[in-house]
Tab-separated table of C-alpha atoms in Angstrom:
chain	number	residue	atom	x	y	z
A	11	PHE	CA	-14.274	-4.738	45.112
A	12	CYS	CA	-15.017	-8.171	46.465
A	13	ALA	CA	-15.750	-6.756	50.072
A	14	ALA	CA	-18.059	-4.162	48.528
A	15	LEU	CA	-19.756	-6.852	46.338
A	16	GLU	CA	-20.339	-8.976	49.480
A	17	ALA	CA	-21.575	-6.047	51.504
A	18	THR	CA	-24.502	-5.525	48.977
A	19	GLY	CA	-25.427	-9.129	49.010
A	20	PRO	CA	-28.550	-10.607	50.578
A	21	LEU	CA	-26.928	-13.160	52.842
A	22	ASP	CA	-26.851	-13.106	56.668
A	23	GLU	CA	-23.243	-14.103	57.363
A	24	PRO	CA	-19.974	-12.843	55.776
A	25	SER	CA	-18.652	-15.086	53.011
A	26	GLY	CA	-15.055	-13.716	52.884
A	27	LEU	CA	-15.136	-12.968	49.160
A	28	ASP	CA	-12.244	-10.675	49.821
A	29	ARG	CA	-10.030	-13.554	51.175
A	30	PRO	CA	-7.098	-13.882	48.881
A	31	ASP	CA	-7.988	-17.530	47.893
A	32	THR	CA	-11.578	-16.659	47.091
A	33	ALA	CA	-10.779	-13.411	45.480
A	34	LEU	CA	-8.349	-15.210	43.120
A	35	ARG	CA	-10.897	-17.998	42.285
A	36	LEU	CA	-13.458	-15.195	41.530
A	37	HIS	CA	-10.979	-13.432	39.374
A	38	ILE	CA	-10.227	-16.735	37.409
A	39	ALA	CA	-13.973	-17.467	37.041
A	40	GLY	CA	-14.862	-14.017	35.884
A	41	GLU	CA	-11.703	-13.646	33.682
A	42	GLY	CA	-10.950	-10.379	35.539
A	43	TYR	CA	-14.227	-8.759	34.412
A	44	ILE	CA	-16.323	-7.108	37.031
A	45	GLY	CA	-19.613	-8.003	35.347
A	46	ARG	CA	-18.713	-11.587	35.021
A	47	ILE	CA	-17.527	-11.845	38.695
A	48	THR	CA	-20.824	-10.106	39.722
A	49	HIS	CA	-22.872	-12.647	37.771
A	50	VAL	CA	-21.150	-15.612	39.468
A	51	VAL	CA	-21.711	-14.007	42.961
A	52	GLN	CA	-25.394	-13.175	42.197
A	53	THR	CA	-26.027	-16.614	40.874
A	54	ALA	CA	-24.362	-18.097	43.840
A	55	CYS	CA	-26.572	-16.044	46.191
A	56	GLU	CA	-29.706	-17.233	44.472
A	57	LEU	CA	-28.471	-20.758	44.864
A	58	ALA	CA	-27.625	-20.169	48.648
A	59	ILE	CA	-30.993	-18.664	49.337
A	60	ASP	CA	-32.673	-21.680	47.560
A	61	GLN	CA	-30.519	-24.077	49.630
A	62	GLY	CA	-31.072	-22.244	52.952
A	63	LEU	CA	-27.356	-21.334	53.226
A	64	SER	CA	-26.468	-18.088	55.096
A	65	ARG	CA	-23.081	-17.519	53.386
A	66	LEU	CA	-21.205	-18.378	50.165
A	67	GLY	CA	-18.603	-21.027	50.260
A	68	HIS	CA	-16.524	-22.463	47.460
A	69	GLU	CA	-19.115	-25.287	46.999
A	70	VAL	CA	-22.006	-22.880	46.051
A	71	LEU	CA	-19.668	-20.547	44.138
A	72	GLY	CA	-18.504	-23.591	42.151
A	73	GLU	CA	-22.023	-24.697	41.617
A	74	ALA	CA	-22.963	-21.238	40.325
A	75	PHE	CA	-19.910	-21.240	37.998
A	76	ARG	CA	-20.722	-24.609	36.600
A	77	ASN	CA	-24.343	-23.608	35.959
A	78	ILE	CA	-23.141	-20.385	34.057
A	79	GLU	CA	-20.242	-21.940	32.167
A	80	SER	CA	-21.151	-25.591	31.869
A	81	VAL	CA	-17.661	-26.762	32.880
A	82	ASP	CA	-16.490	-29.924	34.386
A	83	ASP	CA	-15.342	-29.862	37.996
A	84	ASP	CA	-11.690	-30.209	37.131
A	85	GLU	CA	-12.072	-26.989	35.093
A	86	ASN	CA	-13.778	-25.087	37.898
A	87	PRO	CA	-11.670	-22.661	39.715
A	88	PHE	CA	-13.733	-23.208	42.981
A	89	PHE	CA	-13.238	-26.953	42.957
A	90	VAL	CA	-9.538	-27.432	42.090
A	91	ALA	CA	-6.767	-27.213	44.583
A	92	ASN	CA	-4.496	-24.238	44.267
A	93	PRO	CA	-5.931	-22.631	41.097
A	94	ARG	CA	-3.471	-20.577	39.051
A	95	PRO	CA	-4.684	-18.050	36.553
A	96	GLU	CA	-2.423	-19.297	33.677
A	97	THR	CA	-3.981	-22.720	34.117
A	98	PHE	CA	-7.426	-21.316	33.129
A	99	ALA	CA	-6.311	-19.081	30.319
């Protein structure tokens, strides 16, 4: 799913959304819901374009999640080290 989502995105360089670490963070952020994951990625793409970035990194994904959910960085799966799903439940 993450590779397909990335393939439809507007950015020039691959972001590796299907890498296990990033896919896990997306899963946590979206609570496993495809629509929520897609919303985070779309918001991150908009931010990346506005910032002149050619790919999505954890920084811009975290910024997108923060904007959507209004969470502190220590509750943001893109900013914490080694996130575990049960920590965010």
